[in-house]
Coordinates of C-alpha atoms in Angstrom, one line a residue:
M26 CA 109.4 167.9 86.7
N27 CA 109.8 171.5 88.1
K28 CA 106.5 173.0 89.5
N29 CA 107.0 176.3 87.6
L30 CA 107.7 174.4 84.4
D31 CA 104.7 172.2 84.9
E32 CA 102.6 175.4 85.1
V33 CA 104.2 176.8 81.9
M34 CA 103.7 173.6 80.0
H35 CA 100.1 173.5 81.0
T36 CA 99.7 177.0 79.6
V37 CA 101.5 176.2 76.4
L38 CA 99.2 173.3 75.9
K39 CA 96.2 175.5 76.5
E40 CA 97.3 178.5 74.5
Y41 CA 99.4 177.0 71.8
S42 CA 98.1 173.4 71.6
F43 CA 100.4 172.4 68.7
F44 CA 103.5 173.6 70.5
G45 CA 102.2 172.0 73.7
Y46 CA 102.0 168.6 72.0
V47 CA 105.5 169.0 70.7
A48 CA 106.8 170.0 74.1
H49 CA 105.0 167.0 75.7
K50 CA 107.3 164.8 73.6
M51 CA 110.5 166.5 74.7
N52 CA 112.7 165.8 77.7
K53 CA 112.9 168.7 80.1
Q54 CA 116.0 169.5 82.2
A55 CA 116.8 172.3 84.6
S56 CA 120.2 173.9 84.0
T57 CA 122.1 176.7 85.7
D58 CA 124.5 176.7 82.7
I59 CA 122.0 178.3 80.5
K60 CA 120.9 182.0 80.6
T61 CA 117.2 181.4 80.0
S62 CA 116.2 178.4 77.9
G63 CA 117.6 176.2 75.1
H64 CA 117.3 173.0 73.3
K65 CA 119.5 170.1 72.2
I66 CA 119.0 167.2 69.9
T67 CA 121.1 164.1 70.7
N68 CA 120.5 160.8 68.9
G69 CA 117.0 161.9 67.9
N70 CA 116.1 162.8 71.5
I71 CA 115.1 166.4 72.0
T72 CA 115.8 168.1 75.4
L73 CA 114.4 171.4 76.4
Y74 CA 116.7 173.2 78.9
F75 CA 115.5 175.9 81.2
N76 CA 116.9 178.0 84.0
E77 CA 114.8 177.5 87.1
Q78 CA 115.6 181.0 88.5
V79 CA 114.4 182.6 85.3
L80 CA 111.1 180.6 85.5
K81 CA 110.7 182.0 89.1
T82 CA 111.4 185.6 88.2
N83 CA 109.7 185.9 84.8
S84 CA 106.0 186.7 84.5
P85 CA 103.7 183.9 83.3
I86 CA 103.5 185.4 79.8
Q87 CA 107.3 185.7 79.6
N88 CA 107.7 182.1 80.5
L89 CA 105.0 181.0 78.0
L90 CA 106.8 182.9 75.2
M91 CA 110.2 181.7 76.3
I92 CA 109.2 178.1 76.0
V93 CA 107.2 178.5 72.8
H94 CA 110.3 180.3 71.4
E95 CA 112.4 177.2 72.0
I96 CA 109.9 174.8 70.8
S97 CA 109.6 176.8 67.6
H98 CA 113.3 176.3 66.8
I99 CA 112.6 172.5 66.9
V100 CA 109.4 172.7 64.9
L101 CA 111.2 174.9 62.2
M102 CA 114.1 172.4 62.3
H103 CA 116.6 175.2 62.8
P104 CA 119.3 172.9 64.3
L105 CA 119.1 170.7 61.2
R106 CA 119.1 173.6 58.7
R107 CA 122.3 175.2 59.9
D108 CA 124.2 173.4 57.1
G109 CA 127.7 174.6 57.9
R110 CA 126.8 178.2 58.6
E111 CA 128.6 180.2 61.3
N112 CA 126.9 179.2 64.5
N113 CA 126.4 182.5 66.3
L114 CA 125.1 184.3 63.3
W115 CA 122.8 181.4 62.5
M116 CA 121.4 181.5 66.0
I117 CA 120.7 185.2 65.7
A118 CA 119.0 184.6 62.3
C119 CA 116.9 181.8 63.7
D120 CA 115.9 184.0 66.7
M121 CA 114.7 186.7 64.4
A122 CA 112.7 184.3 62.4
V123 CA 111.0 182.8 65.5
N124 CA 110.5 186.1 67.3
T125 CA 108.5 187.6 64.5
M126 CA 106.0 184.7 64.6
F127 CA 104.7 185.9 68.0
P128 CA 104.1 189.7 67.9
E129 CA 103.5 189.8 71.6
M130 CA 107.2 189.0 72.2
K131 CA 108.1 192.6 71.5
N132 CA 106.1 193.7 74.5
Y133 CA 107.2 191.0 77.0
C134 CA 110.6 189.8 75.8
K135 CA 112.7 193.0 75.7
D136 CA 116.1 191.1 75.6
Y137 CA 115.1 189.1 72.5
I138 CA 116.4 190.1 69.1
F139 CA 114.0 191.3 66.4
P140 CA 114.4 192.4 62.8
G141 CA 114.7 196.1 62.2
T142 CA 117.4 198.6 61.4
F143 CA 120.9 197.7 62.5
N144 CA 124.4 199.3 62.1
I145 CA 126.6 196.4 61.0
L146 CA 130.3 197.3 60.5
G147 CA 129.5 200.9 59.6
S148 CA 126.6 200.0 57.2
T149 CA 122.9 200.5 58.0
V150 CA 120.9 197.4 57.3
F151 CA 117.1 197.1 57.4
L152 CA 115.8 193.6 58.0
E153 CA 112.1 193.1 57.5
E154 CA 109.9 190.9 59.6
G155 CA 108.4 187.6 58.6
K156 CA 111.3 186.1 56.8
E157 CA 112.9 182.6 57.3
A158 CA 116.2 182.1 59.1
E159 CA 118.2 181.6 55.9
W160 CA 117.1 185.0 54.6
Y161 CA 118.2 186.8 57.8
Y162 CA 121.5 184.9 57.8
N163 CA 122.3 185.9 54.3
K164 CA 121.4 189.5 55.0
L165 CA 123.5 189.6 58.2
S166 CA 126.5 188.0 56.5
E167 CA 126.5 190.3 53.4

């Protein structure tokens, strides 16, 4: 495994033991085809993908939150709950649901999407924090 990822996984296990345990069961794979990190479920096997360059340039807390973010999608079963919904909008809704679980993400993960006030197709929409992905999806698709 990648040295930087080993360090992040150790921190995940120490800081978020439940997520660390889940991550321990996942396959891990470096990929330059992914912007930061991602996950995939194939035949019941879960793979956590990460961009090595991002691990090298992020701060330790950013790496910790990035990996916990991806693990959260698996724990919350987001890939299995898509249920025919439009993929890009579903991914945004899932990210909003996950990112509000970890308040420190707002301080360290500036590129992540969070609920709030949006202008969508000329209408102002307010999305509150702490909702599930389906709620965000429904609001975003109204």
